[in-house]
mmCIF file of C-alpha atoms in Angstrom:
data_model
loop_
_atom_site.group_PDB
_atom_site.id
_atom_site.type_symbol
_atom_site.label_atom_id
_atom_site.label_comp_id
_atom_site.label_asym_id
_atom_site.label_seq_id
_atom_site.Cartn_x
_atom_site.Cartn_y
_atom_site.Cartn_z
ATOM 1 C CA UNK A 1 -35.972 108.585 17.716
ATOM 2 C CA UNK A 2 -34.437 108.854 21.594
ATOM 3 C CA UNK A 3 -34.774 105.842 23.864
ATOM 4 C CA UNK A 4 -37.866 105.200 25.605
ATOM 5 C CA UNK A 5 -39.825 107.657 23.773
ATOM 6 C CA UNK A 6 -43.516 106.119 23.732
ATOM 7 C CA UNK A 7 -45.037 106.848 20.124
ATOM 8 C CA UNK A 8 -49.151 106.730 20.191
ATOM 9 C CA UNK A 9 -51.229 104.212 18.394
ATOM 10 C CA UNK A 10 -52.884 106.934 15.171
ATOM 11 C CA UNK A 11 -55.731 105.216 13.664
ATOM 12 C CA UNK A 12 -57.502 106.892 10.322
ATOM 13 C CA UNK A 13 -61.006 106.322 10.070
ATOM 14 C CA UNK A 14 -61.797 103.298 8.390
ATOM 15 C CA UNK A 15 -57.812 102.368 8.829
ATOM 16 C CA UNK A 16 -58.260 99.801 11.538
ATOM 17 C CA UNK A 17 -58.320 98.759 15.238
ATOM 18 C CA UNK A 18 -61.485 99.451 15.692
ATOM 19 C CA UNK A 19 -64.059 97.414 17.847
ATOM 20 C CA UNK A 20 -67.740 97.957 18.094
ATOM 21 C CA UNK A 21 -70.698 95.795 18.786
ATOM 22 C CA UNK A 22 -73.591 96.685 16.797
ATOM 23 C CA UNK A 23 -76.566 94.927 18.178
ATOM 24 C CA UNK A 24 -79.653 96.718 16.006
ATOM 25 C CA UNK A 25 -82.651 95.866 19.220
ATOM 26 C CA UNK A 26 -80.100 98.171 21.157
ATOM 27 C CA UNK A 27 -80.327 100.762 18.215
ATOM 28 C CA UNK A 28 -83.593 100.109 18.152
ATOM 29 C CA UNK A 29 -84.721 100.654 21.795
ATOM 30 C CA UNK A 30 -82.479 103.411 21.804
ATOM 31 C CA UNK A 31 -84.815 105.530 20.197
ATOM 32 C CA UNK A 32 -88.027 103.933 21.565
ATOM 33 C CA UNK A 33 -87.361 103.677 25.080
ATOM 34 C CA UNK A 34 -85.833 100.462 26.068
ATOM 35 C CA UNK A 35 -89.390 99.734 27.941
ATOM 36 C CA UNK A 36 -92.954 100.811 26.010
ATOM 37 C CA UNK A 37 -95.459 100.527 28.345
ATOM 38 C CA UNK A 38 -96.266 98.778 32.287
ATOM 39 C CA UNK A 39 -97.350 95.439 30.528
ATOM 40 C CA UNK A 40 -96.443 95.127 26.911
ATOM 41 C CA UNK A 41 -98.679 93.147 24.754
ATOM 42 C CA UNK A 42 -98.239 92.641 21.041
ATOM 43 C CA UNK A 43 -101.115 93.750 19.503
ATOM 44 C CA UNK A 44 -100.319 91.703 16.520
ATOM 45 C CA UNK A 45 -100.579 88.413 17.290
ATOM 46 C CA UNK A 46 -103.343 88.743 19.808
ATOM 47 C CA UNK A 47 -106.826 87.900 18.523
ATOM 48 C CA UNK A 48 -108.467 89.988 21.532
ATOM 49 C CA UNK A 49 -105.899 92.455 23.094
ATOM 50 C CA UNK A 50 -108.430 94.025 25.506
ATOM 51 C CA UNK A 51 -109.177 90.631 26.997
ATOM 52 C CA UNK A 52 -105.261 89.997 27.038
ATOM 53 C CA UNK A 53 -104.715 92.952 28.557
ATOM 54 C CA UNK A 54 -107.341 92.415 31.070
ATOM 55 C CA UNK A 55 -106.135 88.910 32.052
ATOM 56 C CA UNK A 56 -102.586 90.230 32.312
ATOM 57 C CA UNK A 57 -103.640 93.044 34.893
ATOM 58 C CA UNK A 58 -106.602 91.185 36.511
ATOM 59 C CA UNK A 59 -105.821 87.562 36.397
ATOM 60 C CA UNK A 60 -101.433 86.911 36.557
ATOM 61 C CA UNK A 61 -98.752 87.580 34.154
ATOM 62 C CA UNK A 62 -97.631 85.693 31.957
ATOM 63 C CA UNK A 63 -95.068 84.300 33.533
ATOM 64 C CA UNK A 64 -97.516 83.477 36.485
ATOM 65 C CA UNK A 65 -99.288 81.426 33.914
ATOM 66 C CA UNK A 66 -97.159 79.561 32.906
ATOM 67 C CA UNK A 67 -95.679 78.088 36.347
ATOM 68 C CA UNK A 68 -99.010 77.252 37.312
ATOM 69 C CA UNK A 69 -99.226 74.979 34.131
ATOM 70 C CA UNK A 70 -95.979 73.786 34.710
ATOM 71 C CA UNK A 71 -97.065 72.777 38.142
ATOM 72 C CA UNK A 72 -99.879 70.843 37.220
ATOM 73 C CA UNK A 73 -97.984 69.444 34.508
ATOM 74 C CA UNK A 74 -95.807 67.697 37.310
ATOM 75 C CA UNK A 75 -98.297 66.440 38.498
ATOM 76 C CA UNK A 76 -99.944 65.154 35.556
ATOM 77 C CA UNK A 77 -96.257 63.538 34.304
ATOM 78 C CA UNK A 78 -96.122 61.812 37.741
ATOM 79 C CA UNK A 79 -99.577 59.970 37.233
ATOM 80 C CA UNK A 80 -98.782 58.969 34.149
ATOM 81 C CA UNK A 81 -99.943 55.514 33.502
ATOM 82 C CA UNK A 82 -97.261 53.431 31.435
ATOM 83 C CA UNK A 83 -100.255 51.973 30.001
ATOM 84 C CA UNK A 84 -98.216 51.638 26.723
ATOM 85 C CA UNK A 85 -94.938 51.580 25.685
ATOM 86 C CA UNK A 86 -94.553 55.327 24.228
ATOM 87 C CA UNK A 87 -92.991 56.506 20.632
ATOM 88 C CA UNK A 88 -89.176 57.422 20.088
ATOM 89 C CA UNK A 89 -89.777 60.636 19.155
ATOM 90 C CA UNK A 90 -93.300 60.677 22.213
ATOM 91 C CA UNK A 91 -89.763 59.507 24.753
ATOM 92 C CA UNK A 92 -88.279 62.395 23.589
ATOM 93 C CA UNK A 93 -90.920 64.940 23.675
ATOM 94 C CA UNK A 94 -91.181 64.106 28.045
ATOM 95 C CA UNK A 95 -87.442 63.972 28.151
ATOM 96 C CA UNK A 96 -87.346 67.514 27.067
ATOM 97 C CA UNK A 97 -89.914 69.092 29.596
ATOM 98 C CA UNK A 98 -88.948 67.281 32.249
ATOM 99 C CA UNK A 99 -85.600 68.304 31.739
ATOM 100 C CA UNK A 100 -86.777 72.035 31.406
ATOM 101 C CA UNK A 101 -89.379 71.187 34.047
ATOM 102 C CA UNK A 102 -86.077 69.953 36.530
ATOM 103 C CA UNK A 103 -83.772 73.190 35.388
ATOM 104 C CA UNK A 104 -87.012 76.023 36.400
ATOM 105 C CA UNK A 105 -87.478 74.114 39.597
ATOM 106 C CA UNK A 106 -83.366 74.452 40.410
ATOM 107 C CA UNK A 107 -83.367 78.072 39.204
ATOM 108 C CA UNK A 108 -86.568 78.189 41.548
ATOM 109 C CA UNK A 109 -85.024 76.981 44.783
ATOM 110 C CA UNK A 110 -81.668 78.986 44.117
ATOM 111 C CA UNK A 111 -83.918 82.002 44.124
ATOM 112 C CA UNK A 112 -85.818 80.713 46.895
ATOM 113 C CA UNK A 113 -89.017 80.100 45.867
ATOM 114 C CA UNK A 114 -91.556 79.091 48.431
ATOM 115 C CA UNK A 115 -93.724 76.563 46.239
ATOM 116 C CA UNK A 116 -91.159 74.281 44.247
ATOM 117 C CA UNK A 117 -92.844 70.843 42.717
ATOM 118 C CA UNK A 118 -90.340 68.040 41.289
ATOM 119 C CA UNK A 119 -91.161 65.259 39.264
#
């Protein structure tokens, strides 16, 4: 073979050197659409979808909801009286959400959000 002659890699199928990420929601939502519907609600787990559905359009998302109960949540965790000394495993438990509760609030104020409580 001359100098400097550059051969290509040849790969068989099946023979190698081959990368591929198979992720099956992607194969999945590939043939469904990757989006249903406006507001997607699993009918499955819901034990009234219509009212779902109507809270969801009507009332606040989901998402909504639940950062107006973390909010008061805050506030309830600040008030609370050390009345007595809590559980190992009751410690842990408001370690955890305040810990979440502190994480939403910084991804909050990076995005700039106007209302942003801290415990």
């Amino acid at each position: 073979m001359p100098v400097g002659v550059i051969m290509p890699d040849v790969n068989l199928p099946l023979s190698g050197a081959v990368t591929q990420t198979i992720n099956p929601w992607t194969a999945y939502l590939s043939v469904m659409g990757s989006q249903i519907g406006l507001v997607n609600v699993n009918l499955g787990t819901s034990s009234d979808p219509d009212t779902e559905t109507a809270i969801l359009s009507d009332v606040a998302s989901y998402g909504k909801q639940l950062g107006r109960i973390e909010d008061a949540l805050i506030v309830l965790l600040r008030r609370l009286p050390p009345e007595r000394e809590l559980a190992d495993d009751e410690k842990k438990a408001i370690s955890a959400v305040t810990r979440m509760l502190e994480d939403i609030a910084d991804v909050k104020e990076r995005r700039g959000s106007k209302f942003v409580l801290r415990r």
